[in-house]
Coordinates of C-alpha atoms and ligand atoms in Angstrom, one line a residue:
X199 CA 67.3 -74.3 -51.0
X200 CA 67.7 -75.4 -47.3
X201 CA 65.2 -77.4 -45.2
X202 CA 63.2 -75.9 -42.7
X203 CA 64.7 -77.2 -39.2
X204 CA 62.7 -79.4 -36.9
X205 CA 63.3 -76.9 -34.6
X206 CA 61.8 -73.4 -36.9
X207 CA 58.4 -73.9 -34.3
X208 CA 60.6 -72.8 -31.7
X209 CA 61.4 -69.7 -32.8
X210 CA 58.6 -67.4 -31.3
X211 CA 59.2 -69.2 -28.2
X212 CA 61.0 -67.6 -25.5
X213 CA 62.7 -68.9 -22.8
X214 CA 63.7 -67.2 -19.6
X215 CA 67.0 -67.4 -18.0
X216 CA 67.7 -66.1 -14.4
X217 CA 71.4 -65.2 -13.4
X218 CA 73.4 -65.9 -10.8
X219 CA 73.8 -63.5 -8.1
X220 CA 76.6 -60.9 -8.9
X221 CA 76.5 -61.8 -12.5
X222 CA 74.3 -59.0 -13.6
X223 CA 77.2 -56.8 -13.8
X224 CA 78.9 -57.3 -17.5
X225 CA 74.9 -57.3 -18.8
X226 CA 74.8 -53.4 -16.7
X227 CA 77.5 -52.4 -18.8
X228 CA 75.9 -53.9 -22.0
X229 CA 78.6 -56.4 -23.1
X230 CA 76.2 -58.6 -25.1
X231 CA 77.7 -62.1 -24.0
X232 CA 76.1 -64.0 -21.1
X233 CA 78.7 -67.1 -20.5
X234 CA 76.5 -70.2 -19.6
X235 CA 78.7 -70.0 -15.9
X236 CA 77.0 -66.9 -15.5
X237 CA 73.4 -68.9 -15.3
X238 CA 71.9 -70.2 -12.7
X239 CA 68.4 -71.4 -14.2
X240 CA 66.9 -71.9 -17.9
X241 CA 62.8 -72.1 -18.0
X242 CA 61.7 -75.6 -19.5
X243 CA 63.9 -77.7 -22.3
X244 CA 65.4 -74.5 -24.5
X245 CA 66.3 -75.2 -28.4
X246 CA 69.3 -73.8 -29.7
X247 CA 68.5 -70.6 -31.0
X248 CA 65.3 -69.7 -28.8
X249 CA 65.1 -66.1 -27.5
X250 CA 65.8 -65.7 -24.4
X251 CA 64.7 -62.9 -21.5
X252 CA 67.7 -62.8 -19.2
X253 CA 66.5 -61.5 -15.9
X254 CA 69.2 -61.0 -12.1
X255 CA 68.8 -63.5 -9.5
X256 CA 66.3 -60.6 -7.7
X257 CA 64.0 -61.4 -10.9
X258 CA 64.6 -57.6 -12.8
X259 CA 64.6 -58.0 -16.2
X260 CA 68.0 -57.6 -17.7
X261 CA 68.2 -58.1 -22.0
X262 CA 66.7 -60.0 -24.9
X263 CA 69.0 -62.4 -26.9
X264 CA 69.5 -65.7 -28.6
X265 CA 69.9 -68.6 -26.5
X266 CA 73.3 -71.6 -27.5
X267 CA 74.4 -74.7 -24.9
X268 CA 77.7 -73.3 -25.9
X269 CA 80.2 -71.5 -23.3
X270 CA 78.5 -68.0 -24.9
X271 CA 74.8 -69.2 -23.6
X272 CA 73.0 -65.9 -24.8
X273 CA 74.0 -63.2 -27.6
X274 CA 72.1 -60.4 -26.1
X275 CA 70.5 -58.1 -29.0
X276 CA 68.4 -55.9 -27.2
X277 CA 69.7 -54.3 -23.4
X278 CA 65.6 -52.8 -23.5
X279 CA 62.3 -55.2 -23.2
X280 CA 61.1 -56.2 -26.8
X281 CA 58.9 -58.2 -29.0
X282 CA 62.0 -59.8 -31.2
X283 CA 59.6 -59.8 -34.6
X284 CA 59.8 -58.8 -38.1
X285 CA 59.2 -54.4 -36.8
X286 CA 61.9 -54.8 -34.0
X287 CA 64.6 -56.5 -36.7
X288 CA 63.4 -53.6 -39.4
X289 CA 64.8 -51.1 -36.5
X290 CA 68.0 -52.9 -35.6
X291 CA 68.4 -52.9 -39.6
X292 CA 67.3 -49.2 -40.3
X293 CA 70.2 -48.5 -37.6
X294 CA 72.4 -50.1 -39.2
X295 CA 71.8 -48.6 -42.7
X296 CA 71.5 -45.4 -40.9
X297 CA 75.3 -45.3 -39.1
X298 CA 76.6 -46.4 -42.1
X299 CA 75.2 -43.1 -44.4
X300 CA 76.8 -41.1 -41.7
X301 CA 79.8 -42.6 -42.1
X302 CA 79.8 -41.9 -45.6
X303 CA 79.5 -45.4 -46.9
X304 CA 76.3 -46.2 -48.1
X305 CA 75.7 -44.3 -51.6
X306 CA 79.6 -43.8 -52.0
X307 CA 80.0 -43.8 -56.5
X308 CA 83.3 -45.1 -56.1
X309 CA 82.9 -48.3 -53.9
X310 CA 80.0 -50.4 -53.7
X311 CA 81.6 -53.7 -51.8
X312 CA 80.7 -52.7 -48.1
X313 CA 79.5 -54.4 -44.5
X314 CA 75.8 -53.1 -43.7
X315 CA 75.6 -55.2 -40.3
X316 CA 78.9 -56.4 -38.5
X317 CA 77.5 -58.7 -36.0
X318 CA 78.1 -57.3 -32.2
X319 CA 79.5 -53.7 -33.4
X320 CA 76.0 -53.1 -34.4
X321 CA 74.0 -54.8 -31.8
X322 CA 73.3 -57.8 -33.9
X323 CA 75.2 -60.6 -32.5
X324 CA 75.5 -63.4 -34.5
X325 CA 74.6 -61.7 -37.9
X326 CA 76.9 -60.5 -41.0
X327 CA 75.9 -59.0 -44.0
X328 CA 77.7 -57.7 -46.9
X329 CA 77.0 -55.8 -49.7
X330 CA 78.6 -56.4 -53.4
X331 CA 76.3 -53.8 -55.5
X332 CA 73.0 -55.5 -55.5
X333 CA 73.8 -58.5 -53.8
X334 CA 73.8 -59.1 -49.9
X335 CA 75.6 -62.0 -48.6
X336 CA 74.6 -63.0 -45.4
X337 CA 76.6 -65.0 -43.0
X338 CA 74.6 -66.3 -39.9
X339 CA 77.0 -67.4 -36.8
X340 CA 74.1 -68.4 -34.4
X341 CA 70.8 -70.4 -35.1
X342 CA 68.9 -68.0 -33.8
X343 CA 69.4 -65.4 -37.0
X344 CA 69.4 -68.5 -39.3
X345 CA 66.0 -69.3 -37.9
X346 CA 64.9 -65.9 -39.4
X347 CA 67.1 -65.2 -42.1
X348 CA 64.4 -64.8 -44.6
X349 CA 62.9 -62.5 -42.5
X350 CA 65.8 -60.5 -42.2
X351 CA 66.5 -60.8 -46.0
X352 CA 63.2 -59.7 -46.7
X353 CA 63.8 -56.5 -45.3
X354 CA 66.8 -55.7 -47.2
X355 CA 65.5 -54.2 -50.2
X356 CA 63.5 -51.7 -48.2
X357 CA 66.2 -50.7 -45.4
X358 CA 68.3 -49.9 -48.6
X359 CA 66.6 -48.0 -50.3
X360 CA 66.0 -50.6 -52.8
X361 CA 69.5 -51.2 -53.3
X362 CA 68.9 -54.7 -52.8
X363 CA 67.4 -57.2 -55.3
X364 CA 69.2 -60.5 -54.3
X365 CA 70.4 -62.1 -50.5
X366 CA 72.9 -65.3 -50.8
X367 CA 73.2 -67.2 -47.5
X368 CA 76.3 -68.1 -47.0
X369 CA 76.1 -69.9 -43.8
X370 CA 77.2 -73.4 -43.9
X371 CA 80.8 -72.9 -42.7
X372 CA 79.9 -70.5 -40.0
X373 CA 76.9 -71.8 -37.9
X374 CA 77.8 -73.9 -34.9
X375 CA 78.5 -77.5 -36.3
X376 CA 76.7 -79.1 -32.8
X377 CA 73.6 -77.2 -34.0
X378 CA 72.6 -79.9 -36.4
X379 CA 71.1 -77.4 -39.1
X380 CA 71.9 -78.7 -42.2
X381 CA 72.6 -75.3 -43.9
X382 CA 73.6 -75.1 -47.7
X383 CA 74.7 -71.8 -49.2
X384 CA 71.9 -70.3 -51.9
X385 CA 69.6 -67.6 -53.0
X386 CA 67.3 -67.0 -50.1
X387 CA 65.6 -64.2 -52.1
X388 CA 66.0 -62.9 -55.6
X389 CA 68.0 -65.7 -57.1
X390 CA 69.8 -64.1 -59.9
X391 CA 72.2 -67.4 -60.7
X392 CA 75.2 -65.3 -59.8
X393 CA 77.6 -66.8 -58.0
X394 CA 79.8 -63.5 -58.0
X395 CA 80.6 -59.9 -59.9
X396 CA 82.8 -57.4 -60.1
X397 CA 83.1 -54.7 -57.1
X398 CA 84.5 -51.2 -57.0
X399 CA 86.3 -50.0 -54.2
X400 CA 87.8 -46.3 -54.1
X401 CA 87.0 -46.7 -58.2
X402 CA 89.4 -50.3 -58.3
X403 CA 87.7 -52.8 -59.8
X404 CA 87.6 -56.8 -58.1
X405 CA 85.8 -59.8 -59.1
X406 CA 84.1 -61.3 -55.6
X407 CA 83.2 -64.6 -55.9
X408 CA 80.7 -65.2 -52.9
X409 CA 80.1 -68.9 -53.4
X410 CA 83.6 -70.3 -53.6
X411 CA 85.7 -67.3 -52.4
X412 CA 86.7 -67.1 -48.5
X413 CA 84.3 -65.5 -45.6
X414 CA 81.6 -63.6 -47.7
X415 CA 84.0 -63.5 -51.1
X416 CA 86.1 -60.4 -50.6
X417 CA 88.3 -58.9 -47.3
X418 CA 86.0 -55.7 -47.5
X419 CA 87.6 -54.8 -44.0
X420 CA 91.2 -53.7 -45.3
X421 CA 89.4 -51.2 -47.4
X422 CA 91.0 -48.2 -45.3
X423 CA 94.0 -49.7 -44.7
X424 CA 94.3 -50.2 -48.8
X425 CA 93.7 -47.0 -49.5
X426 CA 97.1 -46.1 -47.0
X427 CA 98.9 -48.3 -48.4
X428 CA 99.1 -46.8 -52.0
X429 CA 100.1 -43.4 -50.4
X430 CA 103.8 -45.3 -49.8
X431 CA 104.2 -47.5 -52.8
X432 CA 105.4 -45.1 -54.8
X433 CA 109.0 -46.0 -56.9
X434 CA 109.5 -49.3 -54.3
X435 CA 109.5 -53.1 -54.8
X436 CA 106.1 -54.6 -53.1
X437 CA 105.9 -57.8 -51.6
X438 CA 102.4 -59.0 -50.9
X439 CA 102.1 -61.9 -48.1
X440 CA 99.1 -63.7 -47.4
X441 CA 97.7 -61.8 -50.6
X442 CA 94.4 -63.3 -51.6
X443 CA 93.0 -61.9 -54.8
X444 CA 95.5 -59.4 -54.6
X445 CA 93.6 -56.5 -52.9
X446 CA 96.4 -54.9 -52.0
X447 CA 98.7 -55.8 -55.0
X448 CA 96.0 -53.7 -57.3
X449 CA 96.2 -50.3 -55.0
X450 CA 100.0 -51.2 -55.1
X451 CA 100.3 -51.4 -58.9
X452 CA 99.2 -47.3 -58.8
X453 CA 102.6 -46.5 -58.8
X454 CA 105.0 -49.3 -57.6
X455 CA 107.9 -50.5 -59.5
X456 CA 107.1 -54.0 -58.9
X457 CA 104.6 -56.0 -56.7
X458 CA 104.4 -59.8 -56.1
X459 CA 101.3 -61.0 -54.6
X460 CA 102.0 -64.7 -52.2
X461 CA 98.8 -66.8 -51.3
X462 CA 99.0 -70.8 -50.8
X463 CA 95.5 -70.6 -52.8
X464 CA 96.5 -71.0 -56.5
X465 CA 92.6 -70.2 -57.3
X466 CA 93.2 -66.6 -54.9
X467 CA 96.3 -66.1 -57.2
X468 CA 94.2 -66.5 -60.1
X469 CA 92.1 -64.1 -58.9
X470 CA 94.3 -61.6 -58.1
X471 CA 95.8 -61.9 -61.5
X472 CA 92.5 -61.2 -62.9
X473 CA 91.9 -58.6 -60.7
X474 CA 95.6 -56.8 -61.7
X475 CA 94.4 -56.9 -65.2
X476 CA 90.7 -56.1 -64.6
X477 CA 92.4 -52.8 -63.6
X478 CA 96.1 -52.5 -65.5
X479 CA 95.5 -54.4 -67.8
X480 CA 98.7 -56.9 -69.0
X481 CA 101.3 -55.7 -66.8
X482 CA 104.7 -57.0 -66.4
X483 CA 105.2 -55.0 -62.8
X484 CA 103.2 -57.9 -61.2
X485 CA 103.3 -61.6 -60.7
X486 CA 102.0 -64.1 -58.3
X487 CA 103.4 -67.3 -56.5
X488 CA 101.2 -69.9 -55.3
X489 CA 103.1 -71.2 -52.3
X490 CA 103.6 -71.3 -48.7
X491 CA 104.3 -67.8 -46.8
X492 CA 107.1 -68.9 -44.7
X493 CA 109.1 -70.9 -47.0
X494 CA 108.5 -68.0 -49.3
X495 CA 110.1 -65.6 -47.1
X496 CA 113.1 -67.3 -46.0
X497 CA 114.2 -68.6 -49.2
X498 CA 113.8 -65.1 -50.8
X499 CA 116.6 -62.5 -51.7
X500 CA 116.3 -58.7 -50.1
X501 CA 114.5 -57.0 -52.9
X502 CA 111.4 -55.9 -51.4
X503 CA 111.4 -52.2 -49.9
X504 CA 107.2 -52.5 -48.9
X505 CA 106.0 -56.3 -47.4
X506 CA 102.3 -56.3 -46.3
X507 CA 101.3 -59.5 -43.7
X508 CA 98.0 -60.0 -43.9
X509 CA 97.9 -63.6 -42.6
X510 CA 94.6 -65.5 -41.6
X511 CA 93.5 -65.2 -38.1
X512 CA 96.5 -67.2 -35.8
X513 CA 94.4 -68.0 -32.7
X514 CA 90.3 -68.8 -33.3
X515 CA 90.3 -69.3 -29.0
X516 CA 92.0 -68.2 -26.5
X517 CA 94.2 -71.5 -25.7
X518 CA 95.3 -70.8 -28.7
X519 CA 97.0 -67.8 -27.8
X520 CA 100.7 -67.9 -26.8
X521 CA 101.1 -70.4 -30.2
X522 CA 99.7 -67.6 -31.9
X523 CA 101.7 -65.0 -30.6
X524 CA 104.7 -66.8 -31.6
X525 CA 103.3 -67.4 -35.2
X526 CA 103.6 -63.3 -35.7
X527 CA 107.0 -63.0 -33.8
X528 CA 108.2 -65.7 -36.5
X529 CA 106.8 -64.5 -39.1
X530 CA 107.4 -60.7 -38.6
X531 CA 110.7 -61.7 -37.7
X532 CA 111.2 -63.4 -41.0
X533 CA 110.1 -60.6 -43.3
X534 CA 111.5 -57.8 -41.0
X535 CA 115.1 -59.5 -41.5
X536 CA 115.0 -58.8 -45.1
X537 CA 113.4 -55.7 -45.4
X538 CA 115.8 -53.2 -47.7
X539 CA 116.7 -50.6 -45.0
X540 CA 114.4 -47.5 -45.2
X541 CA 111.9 -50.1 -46.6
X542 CA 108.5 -50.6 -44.7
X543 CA 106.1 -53.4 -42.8
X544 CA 102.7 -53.0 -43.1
X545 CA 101.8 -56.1 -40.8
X546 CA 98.2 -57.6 -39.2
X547 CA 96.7 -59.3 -36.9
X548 CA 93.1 -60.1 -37.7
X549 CA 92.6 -62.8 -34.4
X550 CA 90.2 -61.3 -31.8
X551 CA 91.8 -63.5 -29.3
X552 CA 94.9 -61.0 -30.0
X553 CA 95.0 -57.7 -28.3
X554 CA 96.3 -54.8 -29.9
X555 CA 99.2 -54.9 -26.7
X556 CA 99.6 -58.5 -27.8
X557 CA 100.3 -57.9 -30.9
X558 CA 102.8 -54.8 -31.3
X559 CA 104.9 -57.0 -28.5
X560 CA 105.0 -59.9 -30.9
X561 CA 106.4 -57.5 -33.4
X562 CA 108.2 -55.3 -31.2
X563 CA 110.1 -58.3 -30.1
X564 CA 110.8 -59.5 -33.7
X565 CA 111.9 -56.2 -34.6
X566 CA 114.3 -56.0 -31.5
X567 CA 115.4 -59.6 -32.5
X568 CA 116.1 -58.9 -36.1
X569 CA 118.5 -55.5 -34.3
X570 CA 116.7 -53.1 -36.9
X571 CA 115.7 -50.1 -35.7
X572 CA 111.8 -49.5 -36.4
X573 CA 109.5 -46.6 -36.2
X574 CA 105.7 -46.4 -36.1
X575 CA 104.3 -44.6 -38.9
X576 CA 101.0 -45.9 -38.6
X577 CA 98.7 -47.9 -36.4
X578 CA 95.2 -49.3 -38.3
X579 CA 92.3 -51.0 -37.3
X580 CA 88.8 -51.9 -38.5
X581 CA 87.4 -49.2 -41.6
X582 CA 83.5 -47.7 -40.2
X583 CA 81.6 -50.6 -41.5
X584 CA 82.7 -52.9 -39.0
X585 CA 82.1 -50.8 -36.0
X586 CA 83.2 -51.6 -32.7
X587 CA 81.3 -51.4 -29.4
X588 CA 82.8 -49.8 -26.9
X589 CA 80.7 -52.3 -24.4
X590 CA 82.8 -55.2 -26.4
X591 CA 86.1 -54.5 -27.1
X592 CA 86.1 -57.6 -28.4
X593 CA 84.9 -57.0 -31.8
X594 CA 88.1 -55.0 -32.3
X595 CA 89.5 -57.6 -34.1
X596 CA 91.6 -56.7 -36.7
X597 CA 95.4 -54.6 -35.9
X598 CA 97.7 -53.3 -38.0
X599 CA 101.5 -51.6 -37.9
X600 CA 102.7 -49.7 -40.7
X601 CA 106.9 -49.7 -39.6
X602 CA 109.7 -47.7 -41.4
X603 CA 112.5 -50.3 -41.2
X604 CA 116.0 -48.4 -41.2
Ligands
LIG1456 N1 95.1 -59.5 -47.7 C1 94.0 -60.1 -48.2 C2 93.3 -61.0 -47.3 C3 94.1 -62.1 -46.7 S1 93.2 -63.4 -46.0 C4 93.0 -59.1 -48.8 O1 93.2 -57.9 -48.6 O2 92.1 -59.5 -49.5 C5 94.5 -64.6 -45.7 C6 95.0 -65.3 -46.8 O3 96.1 -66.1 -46.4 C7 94.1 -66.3 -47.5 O4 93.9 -66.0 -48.8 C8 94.8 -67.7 -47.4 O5 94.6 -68.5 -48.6 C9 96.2 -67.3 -47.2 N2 97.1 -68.2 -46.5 C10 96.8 -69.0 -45.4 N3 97.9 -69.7 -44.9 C11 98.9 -69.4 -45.8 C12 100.3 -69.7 -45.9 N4 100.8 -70.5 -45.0 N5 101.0 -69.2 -46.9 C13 100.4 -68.4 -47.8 N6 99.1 -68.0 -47.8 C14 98.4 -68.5 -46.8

C-alpha cells in the first residue's frame, strides 16, 4: 500500500493562476493545456498537484485544473467554475460511463476488456482507467488524480453499476518522476490478490496480466482495428510485428494459413502462445520468435502475404520527431520490400507527437522507395473508448494504414 505524500494536505487547496495577456485564447476554445509560458503569476508557493483557478490577465475566470512546474503548468478539467470534490468527480465519472453505453461498450456479452476514462478525450486529464471484467486498473499521469485516487476508486463500483469490486493502481511508471511521490502499484480497493485474468474481446479469450504486463496489461485500443483485420486473413500467411501477447495473431488464427507473432519480450511471446491456445487450442498454424523486429524482417524470406506493424510509440516528445519519422520509413520500408505482391500492410503509429500527415508520408515515401505500387484500403484510428476531443487533437494518438501491396 502506498504512503500518504507530505504533500496530500494540499489537496483542497487551490491556487490561482492569472494569464498573460493574449493567452486566454487556446483556454476559449477549450484545449485543456495551459503551457507554464502562457503564465504570468501563480498565488503563494503551489504544490505539484494543487488545483488551480486559471483566470485572463483582465481577472475573468477562465477553467479549473491541476497545477505541474512542468512545461504543461495546468491540466484544465473543468472550462465552468467548480468545487473539484468527491460530487463534481462522480459527474465527470457518470459521463464517462454514460458516453461509453452509447457507444455500445459498456454491457457488451462479448467483450469485457474496455477504457472507461481516457484521460483528455473525456475531460479528465491526467487520468486512465481500464476495465478487465471486475477489475479497474487505474493509471494516474499527474499528482493531482493520484492525490485522490481513492476517491475516484471509490466511486467506481457505483458509476458501474456495480460492475466493479476491485481498483489496481498502476501508477508508478507513469506519474512525473520530479514529483517525488513514491508510488507502488497495488490494490487501492477491494484487494482480490489477482494480479491478472482472462478477458474477452469480440468472444476471443486473453489473459491480461495488469501487474507485470505493459501500460494497464492489455492494448485494449486495437480492439476495432482487430476486429478488421480478421476480415482479410483469410487463406494468407500472417506475419505479426511488434506482436505482444499476440492480439492480433489470435483474430488472425480465425482463418489464416499461418501466423507468426514477433515481440523482443520473450514473456509477451509466452503470452501470446497462451493466448493462441486459450482460444485454438494446440495449433501448428502459429509460432512465435522472441527477437528483435528489424533484424527479423530483413533476414526473412518473402512468405508473408499480411504483415501488421504495431511498434511502440517512436517519438515520446516532439524533438524526437524527425528520428521518429525515419524509424517508420525504415521500418515500413523493410516489411513493404518483401511483402508477396497482392499481399497487405496493416501498419501504425501510436506516437502523439506523429500526425496522421506525418505518418502516411513516412510510409508513402517507403512505399515509393520500395517502387511497389500501394493502395489505401483502410485508414484506422482510436476504437470509442478512447475518445478524442475535438478541442485536442492531440489525443488522437494512435494511426493506422491498411495497404494492398501489388
Ligand atoms: N500489437 C500489440 C501491441 C504492441 S505494443 C497488441 O495488439 O497487443 C509494442 C510491442 O513492441 C511491445 O510488446 C514491445 O515489447 C515490442 N517491441 C519493442 N521494441 C521492439 C523491437 N525492436 N523488436 C520487437 N518488438 C519490440
Amino acid at each position: 500500500m502506498t504512503t500518504k505524500p507530505a504533500s496530500m494536505t494540499s489537496v483542497t487547496r487551490t491556487i490561482r493562476i492569472t494569464l498573460r495577456k493574449g493567452k486566454e485564447q487556446s483556454v476559449k476554445r477549450f484545449h485543456p493545456w495551459i503551457f507554464s509560458g502562457a503564465v504570468a503569476s501563480v498565488s503563494g508557493e503551489p504544490v505539484e498537484g494543487d488545483v488551480a483557478e486559471v483566470f485572463a490577465s483582465d481577472n475573468t475566470y477562465l477553467a479549473t485544473g491541476h497545477w505541474a512546474p512542468g512545461s504543461i503548468a495546468v491540466r484544465i478539467f473543468s472550462f465552468s467554475r467548480c468545487t473539484p470534490d468527491r460530487e463534481f468527480f462522480r459527474k465527470k465519472l457518470m459521463d464517462a460511463m454514460n458516453y461509453r453505453i452509447s457507444a455500445g461498450i459498456a454491457g457488451k456479452s462479448d467483450t469485457n476488456a474496455w477504457r472507461l476514462v481516457h484521460g483528455e478525450g473525456d475531460g479528465l486529464p491526467g487520468l486512465v482507467i481500464d476495465l478487465y471484467g471486475n477489475v479497474a486498473v487505474l493509471q494516474a499521469h499527474t499528482a493531482g488524480f493520484w492525490h485522490i485516487r481513492e476517491m475516484i476508486a471509490g466511486l467506481l463500483p457505483e458509476v458501474t453499476g456495480g460492475l466493479v469490486h476491485s481498483v489496481y493502481d498502476k501508477s508508478e511508471g507513469t506519474l512525473p518522476f520530479m514529483a517525488k511521490l513514491n508510488p507502488s502499484n497495488g490494490y487501492i480497493m477491494g484487494a482480490n490478490g489477482e494480479t491478472g485474468t482472462v478477458v474477452s474481446e469480440n468472444g476471443f479469450r486473453f489473459r491480461v496480466d495488469w501487474e507485470k504486463g505493459q501500460k494497464t496489461g492489455f492494448f485494449i485500443d486495437q480492439r476495432d482495428s482487430r476486429s478488421l483485420l480478421r476480415q482479410y486473413c483469410n487463406g494468407r500467411s500472417v506475419l505479426n510485428m511488434f506482436g505482444y501477447t499476440g492480439g492480433f495473431s489470435v483474430y488472425a488464427m480465425s482463418n489464416a494459413a499461418l501466423v507468426h507473432t514477433v515481440d523482443s519480450s520473450a514473456t509477451a511471446t509466452a503470452t501470446a502462445d497462451e493466448n493462441v491456445y486459450l482460444n485454438f487450442g494446440s495449433d501448428p498454424r502459429h509460432r512465435s520468435f522472441a527477437t528483435d523486429a528489424f533484424s527479423f524482417l530483413s533476414s526473412m524470406e518473402s512468405e508473408y502475404d499480411l504483415i501488421i506493424l504495431d511498434p511502440p510509440a517512436f517519438a515520446k516528445h516532439h524533438n524526437a520527431l524527425n528520428q521518429a519519422l525515419q524509424g517508420y520509413r525504415r521500418l515500413n520500408a523493410l516489411a513493404l520490400k518483401k511483402i508477396k505482391p497482392g499481399g497487405l500492410l496493416f501498419t501504425f503509429s501510436c506516437s502523439q507527437v506523429v500526425s496522421r500527415d506525418d505518418f502516411r508520408r513516412s510510409v508513402f515515401v517507403a512505399a515509393a522507395n520500395t517502387g511497389r505500387n500501394v493502395r489505401i484500403l483502410h485508414q484506422t484510428g482510436q476504437p470509442p473508448d478512447h475518445p478524442v476531443s475535438i478541442y485536442h487533437p492531440e489525443s488522437e494518438y494512435l494511426k493506422g494504414l491498411m495497404l494492398y501491396v501489388e
